Amino acid sequence: MYYILLSIIFVPLILAILFYLVNKPQFNSMVFLFQVLQTFFVYVLSRSVIAGESLSYVIGQWPMGIGIELRLDWLSLIFVGMTTLGFWAAYLYCWEEKCRDAKYFFFITFLQGSLVALFLVYDLFSMFILLELVTILGSILITYKKDGYAVKAGLFYLLYNSFGMTIFLVGVIILYISSGSLNMTVAGEIAQGLSQQVHIRFAVACFFVAFSLKSALVPVYTWLPIAHSSAPSSVSALLSGLMVKIGLYGFMRLHGVFSGPFLSQSLMIVGISTALLGVGFAVLQTDIKRILAYHTISQVGLMVVGISSGMEKGMYGGLLHMVNHFAFKTLLFLCAGILITNTGERHIKKIRGVMASNPFLGIAIVIGILGITGAPFFNGSISKYIIKKSVEGTFVTYGLYLVNFGTLVSFIKFGQVLGGPSRYPFSIEWVKSLSIALVATLVLAMFPIGIVMGGRILHGEFFSYYNLLKESGIYLIMAIFGWQFYHRVVDREHPWLKAKATKTLGFQISNAFLIVYFLVVVIFTRYQV
Amino acid sequence: MIEITLSFLIFLIAAYGLIKDTNVVKSIICLNLLQTAVILIFILLTRPSGSSLPIHGFSPTAPVDPLPQALIITAIVIGASITALALMMTVKIFHYYGTLDWQEIIEKEK
Amino acid sequence: MIVRILLVILIILAILVVKEKNNLHLIMYFSIFSFTAASVYFLNYALDIALAEVAVGCAFVPLIYLITVSKQNVFTVLIDKEFLHGEDYQDNDLYKKLVFLLEDFCSYYTLELKVVTKRVRYYPTVQGIFRPGNIDLIVSLDEENNHLVITGNKSNIMIPRLDKMTRKYKNIDLIEVDEYEGLDE
């Protein structure tokens, strides 16, 4: 078992170097064989975790607490499984264009190895190194297109995330000096125990700021629309599906540190304002990939609302929403990539007639849209319902209803690509259609899994038919109202509002937001935690 | 104690430099200054735990903690590689846009 | 005591870096900063970190900054030799006017002019020529009207400035080629 854990980290890295040295196109098809092997290893590891015991090994057989520890419990297993499935979709999608390009496979296989390692290590400094590595590889992959827009996006992403990681390093240093160990359990306990001291609170503030920068919460979200909309499609899908959730993984690993009343309340405020702001911007955009990028921001806000609610069902709801969001956001980004490649347009009003010319693609887009808006009988509704249940009774529920309404309106706008006569021939190669079929099956399969999870989490109040009918009724009313709202209000041309919404904030303003956010969090945690 | 405050002042000055300027090369230099300031904070914080070199049997007083030194070398190298990558992207941006001003590059979109 | 003096020197250097505008001066200040920081590390019994900092901060990083900054003062112009009749294009009247104009332009913006001659084989789209060859401007001759046709990248900020300078000359036309966001691969 120990060797299997080591091999799911190191086999991708060695294979990446082999791809680069052996520069032949025929060798690149080894990536599929390797991915089958990786899936098999993850399956073998998952059997022992599902049986109830979590694996934990120290590299080099040093005593526990001194060496680098690899731990596979249920949280890591969910993320490692998501990584494997996401990379299957990415490899199948980009195979046709890039089968001769050995460097692309070098970078993307290396990224898979580092992501799997990031979700397995259990001490703070290894997490810092792997986070920097993931940032560097992500920015190289964003600029792979060699466009002007892509290079801008990559540079902004790299510099801004490096700033965040430097703040994370400050926190790691202070925790190490106070506790003498870098292990996450030990450091977390010391941080909880000594949380009256000023410098421990400063370290907690540093972690708070760094993780919220990695997952693009308000006010440090400005790197995400630029980066996700200028990257190649398979890389966009990976970024939105996996790498945005690294910050949330950090929040959940150190959740003992973040569960004081003040911090969880402020996290809830940050989460709900992120969700509202994301949806508000998404309704006014006209570029396909930017709509999807702003929706990523808003759904991440929903996950943060779930995690910070202080109740156990909120945590499980947020985690379920992470998996669901990974499934349908990957599907939507891959379909958007096919739309752009076939028509050469990115403006959403100029693409029409998908359902008429390629029903397979049309059905995939419909599944994605119904999933993300939370239609009944799709997986999105279950996780949104659990999150709603966990914040019941506070004013946050109204915010959640507003977010769902906004999501519906903007996806009605997105769904316009389906109608109309076919102007462009949408043709997909069979390998790409395999990847889309894989992710669509995942979306559909999450629904029964979601029902089983929902039953376990909410223990019976989940299955009351009155609540389920009420939720479906609300969805239908919102759909009809949203359609009318879209036609009367949003569809008109508001040039001033559109100019404000599509304007990108610059590097200086983003840094100013980050510094102000950091100082505010430090000053507030000085007085109460 | 006063030394740590001085290092934190370097951190704040470099952060202010990131906000105020609009030159890409200066942003990257300020990021390097930021990382050096953090490493300074680390070394000044671990100093009181000992007062001689971390070599076994070198002197009768207690040696400084050698673990942070390994971590810091890694952090320095990571900072250098990020600088190299960012400068490569800067060269490409200059060839496409003819300018190295953040406001011209990012805010003049589409 | 010595450590405090060195830290004050570091603060002064950081303030100088924030206030400076010339790129080459910044590299020098950064090297001195790195060296002073290495001496602070030395005085705190962290010898291997001092070695790493000197190697990285005084040798490797200023070298790559110098390479970057020195590539930024070059303005590359491609003369389309096929349209300018072989070897005697340098006597062409319009061409001399253009070279005079370009040298004026480059000395105003402190750039260095570099002239490249090559055959243009395909239509000058942004992806075709401008990117791989790192070229800023393409010059060719329109024979019927005896105009010089200059093609430039629209998102390059030097091209609108050049446009202002050439607007008063009737014999020189400036075409701006737009860059579309590439189809993602």
XYZ file of N, CA and C in Angstrom, chain B residues 2-3 6-7 9-10 13-14 16-17 20 23 25-26 28-30 32-33 36-37 39-40 43-44 47 50-54 64 68-69 72-73 76-77 80-81 83-84 87-88 90-92 94-100 104 108 110, chain C residues 1 3-4 7-8 10-11 14-15 17-21 23 26-27 30 33 37 40-41 43-49 52-53 56 60-61 64-65 67-69 71-74 111 130-131 134-136 153 155-158 161 179 181:
342
model
N 13.155 44.548 17.555
C 13.153 45.718 16.678
C 13.578 45.306 15.278
N 14.394 44.238 15.201
C 14.813 43.813 13.878
C 13.643 43.244 13.088
N 11.733 45.991 11.639
C 12.379 46.575 10.465
C 12.163 45.705 9.229
N 12.227 44.380 9.405
C 12.005 43.518 8.237
C 10.579 43.618 7.742
N 8.858 46.209 7.889
C 8.781 47.473 7.160
C 9.243 47.298 5.721
N 10.274 46.454 5.501
C 10.700 46.184 4.125
C 9.556 45.510 3.358
N 7.066 48.155 2.406
C 7.541 49.048 1.345
C 7.473 48.340 0.000
N 7.857 47.064 -0.040
C 7.797 46.336 -1.308
C 6.351 46.161 -1.761
N 3.923 48.243 -1.120
C 3.533 49.554 -1.633
C 4.087 49.777 -3.029
N 5.292 49.280 -3.259
C 5.863 49.404 -4.585
C 5.079 48.642 -5.623
N 2.014 50.928 -6.415
C 2.145 52.264 -6.963
C 2.635 52.268 -8.399
N 5.116 49.658 -14.040
C 6.106 49.031 -14.890
C 6.184 47.561 -14.545
N 8.598 45.335 -15.098
C 9.887 44.880 -14.551
C 10.012 45.293 -13.102
N 9.496 46.477 -12.774
C 9.573 46.898 -11.379
C 8.677 46.053 -10.495
N 8.152 42.901 -10.845
C 8.823 41.633 -10.575
C 9.940 41.841 -9.565
N 10.635 42.985 -9.645
C 11.681 43.247 -8.651
C 11.086 43.422 -7.268
N 9.924 44.107 -7.183
C 9.296 44.277 -5.875
C 8.846 42.935 -5.315
N 10.417 40.128 -5.760
C 11.634 39.534 -5.224
C 12.004 40.132 -3.885
N 11.838 41.445 -3.742
C 12.130 42.092 -2.463
C 11.229 41.565 -1.375
N 12.484 38.212 -0.281
C 13.687 38.334 0.548
C 13.342 38.839 1.938
N 12.357 39.744 2.023
C 11.967 40.250 3.340
C 11.403 39.132 4.206
N 12.144 35.969 4.040
C 13.238 35.099 4.480
C 14.025 35.755 5.603
N 14.176 37.089 5.540
C 14.841 37.807 6.627
C 14.081 37.641 7.929
N 14.786 34.194 9.379
C 16.093 33.984 10.006
C 16.197 34.752 11.310
N 15.629 35.968 11.332
C 15.732 36.736 12.570
C 14.875 36.138 13.672
N 16.791 33.058 15.355
C 18.105 33.284 15.912
C 18.215 33.069 17.414
N 19.678 29.728 19.529
C 21.032 29.203 19.664
C 21.998 30.307 19.347
N 23.281 30.002 19.423
C 24.195 31.087 19.110
C 25.478 30.575 18.498
N 25.398 29.459 17.795
C 26.611 29.096 17.067
C 26.192 28.321 15.838
N 27.174 27.974 15.017
C 26.881 27.381 13.727
C 26.269 25.996 13.894
N 25.398 25.594 12.971
C 24.752 24.278 13.117
C 25.642 23.126 12.680
N 22.165 26.821 16.262
C 20.862 27.272 15.773
C 20.149 26.093 15.108
N 15.027 25.074 9.558
C 14.566 26.183 8.724
C 15.523 26.521 7.601
N 16.818 26.238 7.784
C 17.756 26.619 6.750
C 17.524 25.820 5.482
N 14.510 27.368 3.822
C 14.717 28.680 3.223
C 15.418 28.567 1.882
N 16.376 27.632 1.769
C 17.064 27.505 0.480
C 16.061 27.118 -0.596
N 14.181 30.251 -1.605
C 14.962 31.162 -2.448
C 14.957 30.671 -3.887
N 15.142 29.354 -4.055
C 15.213 28.816 -5.415
C 13.865 28.921 -6.108
N 13.562 32.397 -7.370
C 14.362 32.657 -8.561
C 13.716 32.063 -9.797
N 13.105 30.870 -9.664
C 12.503 30.283 -10.864
C 11.250 31.030 -11.279
N 10.883 34.213 -10.913
C 11.390 35.415 -11.591
C 11.759 35.114 -13.025
N 12.446 33.973 -13.232
C 12.866 33.639 -14.594
C 11.661 33.462 -15.511
N 9.982 36.801 -16.288
C 10.729 37.635 -17.229
C 10.602 37.131 -18.646
N 10.499 35.801 -18.801
C 10.308 35.275 -20.141
C 8.978 35.734 -20.724
N 7.515 38.459 -19.874
C 7.616 39.901 -20.129
C 8.212 40.183 -21.494
N 9.216 39.393 -21.879
C 9.816 39.598 -23.201
C 8.775 39.395 -24.284
N 7.934 38.334 -24.120
C 6.900 38.076 -25.115
C 5.888 39.211 -25.177
N 6.398 42.300 -24.465
C 6.950 43.479 -25.125
C 6.926 43.332 -26.628
N 7.149 42.107 -27.099
C 7.110 41.953 -28.555
C 5.713 42.103 -29.109
N 4.680 41.723 -28.338
C 3.340 41.849 -28.888
C 2.794 43.250 -28.742
N 3.059 43.879 -27.613
C 2.356 45.113 -27.313
C 3.225 46.344 -27.368
N 4.523 46.202 -27.416
C 5.381 47.357 -27.554
C 5.500 48.209 -26.322
N 4.905 47.764 -25.222
C 4.945 48.609 -24.045
C 5.081 47.738 -22.820
N 5.523 48.326 -21.724
C 5.645 47.532 -20.510
C 4.904 48.194 -19.386
N -1.669 49.788 -19.793
C -1.922 49.631 -21.212
C -2.204 48.181 -21.549
N -6.638 47.645 -21.509
C -7.094 47.904 -22.858
C -7.466 46.599 -23.500
N -9.830 43.944 -25.614
C -10.844 43.681 -26.636
C -11.572 44.929 -27.086
N 23.978 44.902 16.704
C 24.270 46.302 16.385
C 24.562 46.474 14.908
N 23.886 44.299 12.726
C 22.699 43.814 12.015
C 21.681 44.925 11.861
N 21.535 45.768 12.903
C 20.545 46.848 12.792
C 20.960 47.868 11.750
N 20.184 46.454 8.431
C 18.749 46.467 8.124
C 18.284 47.860 7.719
N 18.863 48.889 8.350
C 18.483 50.249 7.951
C 18.950 50.522 6.518
N 19.119 48.287 4.238
C 18.168 47.578 3.381
C 16.894 48.379 3.184
N 16.432 49.053 4.255
C 15.210 49.839 4.109
C 15.447 50.992 3.148
N 15.342 49.703 -0.325
C 13.978 49.372 -0.784
C 13.240 50.642 -1.193
N 13.399 51.720 -0.427
C 12.730 52.976 -0.794
C 13.280 53.495 -2.118
N 14.406 51.680 -4.561
C 13.858 50.849 -5.638
C 12.467 51.305 -6.002
N 11.653 51.660 -4.999
C 10.279 52.051 -5.290
C 10.253 53.378 -6.038
N 11.236 54.235 -5.777
C 11.163 55.554 -6.398
C 11.848 55.633 -7.757
N 12.592 54.636 -8.150
C 13.425 54.765 -9.337
C 12.639 54.442 -10.592
N 13.000 55.093 -11.723
C 12.255 54.851 -12.938
C 13.070 54.151 -14.010
N 15.212 51.319 -15.709
C 15.261 49.879 -15.482
C 16.630 49.390 -15.084
N 17.531 49.896 -11.479
C 16.837 48.982 -10.573
C 17.601 47.688 -10.391
N 18.217 47.203 -11.476
C 18.957 45.944 -11.371
C 20.126 46.115 -10.423
N 18.998 46.167 -6.900
C 18.607 44.842 -6.448
C 19.811 43.985 -6.108
N 21.096 45.063 -2.752
C 20.166 44.605 -1.726
C 20.425 43.152 -1.382
N 21.672 41.596 2.161
C 20.863 40.592 2.854
C 21.695 39.345 3.136
N 23.661 39.862 6.198
C 22.840 39.722 7.404
C 22.674 38.252 7.752
N 22.451 37.420 6.695
C 22.314 35.986 6.964
C 23.601 35.435 7.561
N 25.768 36.953 9.439
C 25.973 37.328 10.833
C 25.010 36.620 11.765
N 24.020 35.909 11.212
C 23.082 35.161 12.050
C 23.326 33.675 11.982
N 24.514 33.265 11.696
C 24.943 31.869 11.690
C 24.188 31.016 10.692
N 23.803 31.585 9.559
C 23.136 30.771 8.533
C 23.994 30.848 7.293
N 25.035 30.032 7.249
C 26.042 30.220 6.208
C 25.608 29.722 4.848
N 24.912 28.547 4.830
C 24.561 28.026 3.507
C 23.499 28.890 2.831
N 22.659 29.541 3.640
C 21.687 30.443 3.033
C 22.393 31.652 2.429
N 23.686 30.618 -0.915
C 22.619 30.494 -1.909
C 22.134 31.878 -2.348
N 22.018 32.793 -1.394
C 21.509 34.112 -1.731
C 22.478 34.865 -2.618
N 22.283 33.267 -6.148
C 21.064 33.566 -6.873
C 20.918 35.051 -7.086
N 22.695 35.160 -10.807
C 21.735 34.611 -11.753
C 20.630 35.603 -12.080
N 20.015 36.157 -11.063
C 18.855 37.009 -11.299
C 19.217 38.314 -12.010
N 19.521 37.534 -15.786
C 18.323 37.412 -16.600
C 17.577 38.737 -16.706
N 17.678 39.571 -15.682
C 17.064 40.896 -15.825
C 17.761 41.694 -16.913
N 19.333 40.545 -19.547
C 18.961 40.029 -20.867
C 17.577 40.538 -21.257
N 16.648 40.556 -20.279
C 15.295 41.023 -20.594
C 15.296 42.487 -20.970
N 15.969 43.324 -20.159
C 15.878 44.758 -20.364
C 16.590 45.160 -21.651
N 16.579 43.542 -24.368
C 15.823 43.223 -25.566
C 14.685 44.183 -25.788
N 14.523 45.164 -24.890
C 13.321 45.953 -24.987
C 13.539 47.264 -25.663
N 14.709 47.503 -26.190
C 14.930 48.803 -26.815
C 15.010 48.700 -28.309
N 14.540 47.597 -28.880
C 14.755 47.345 -30.300
C 13.442 47.446 -31.046
N 14.457 54.219 -28.858
C 14.523 52.832 -29.289
C 15.661 52.705 -30.277
N 4.254 38.458 -37.577
C 4.625 39.324 -36.460
C 5.123 38.536 -35.269
N 4.466 37.395 -35.009
C 4.882 36.695 -33.822
C 6.173 35.918 -33.945
N 9.207 38.280 -34.370
C 9.269 39.429 -33.460
C 9.437 40.729 -34.200
N 8.620 40.937 -35.199
C 8.774 42.094 -36.078
C 7.705 43.110 -35.720
N 8.047 44.376 -35.791
C 7.078 45.404 -35.457
C 6.419 46.019 -36.668
N 0.975 45.958 -36.292
C 0.076 45.264 -35.393
C -0.731 46.290 -34.614
N -2.446 46.179 -31.849
C -2.384 46.272 -30.400
C -1.018 46.694 -29.911
N -0.076 46.886 -30.808
C 1.233 47.388 -30.432
C 1.120 48.885 -30.235
N 1.590 49.374 -29.129
C 1.261 50.758 -28.801
C 2.105 51.735 -29.579
N 3.174 51.269 -30.227
C 3.983 52.197 -31.014
C 3.300 52.555 -32.312
N 1.260 55.742 -32.442
C 2.142 56.909 -32.376
C 2.802 57.170 -33.726
N -5.473 41.624 -34.178
C -5.196 40.283 -33.679
C -6.495 39.708 -33.154
N -8.445 36.711 -31.090
C -8.070 35.761 -30.048
C -8.046 34.379 -30.678
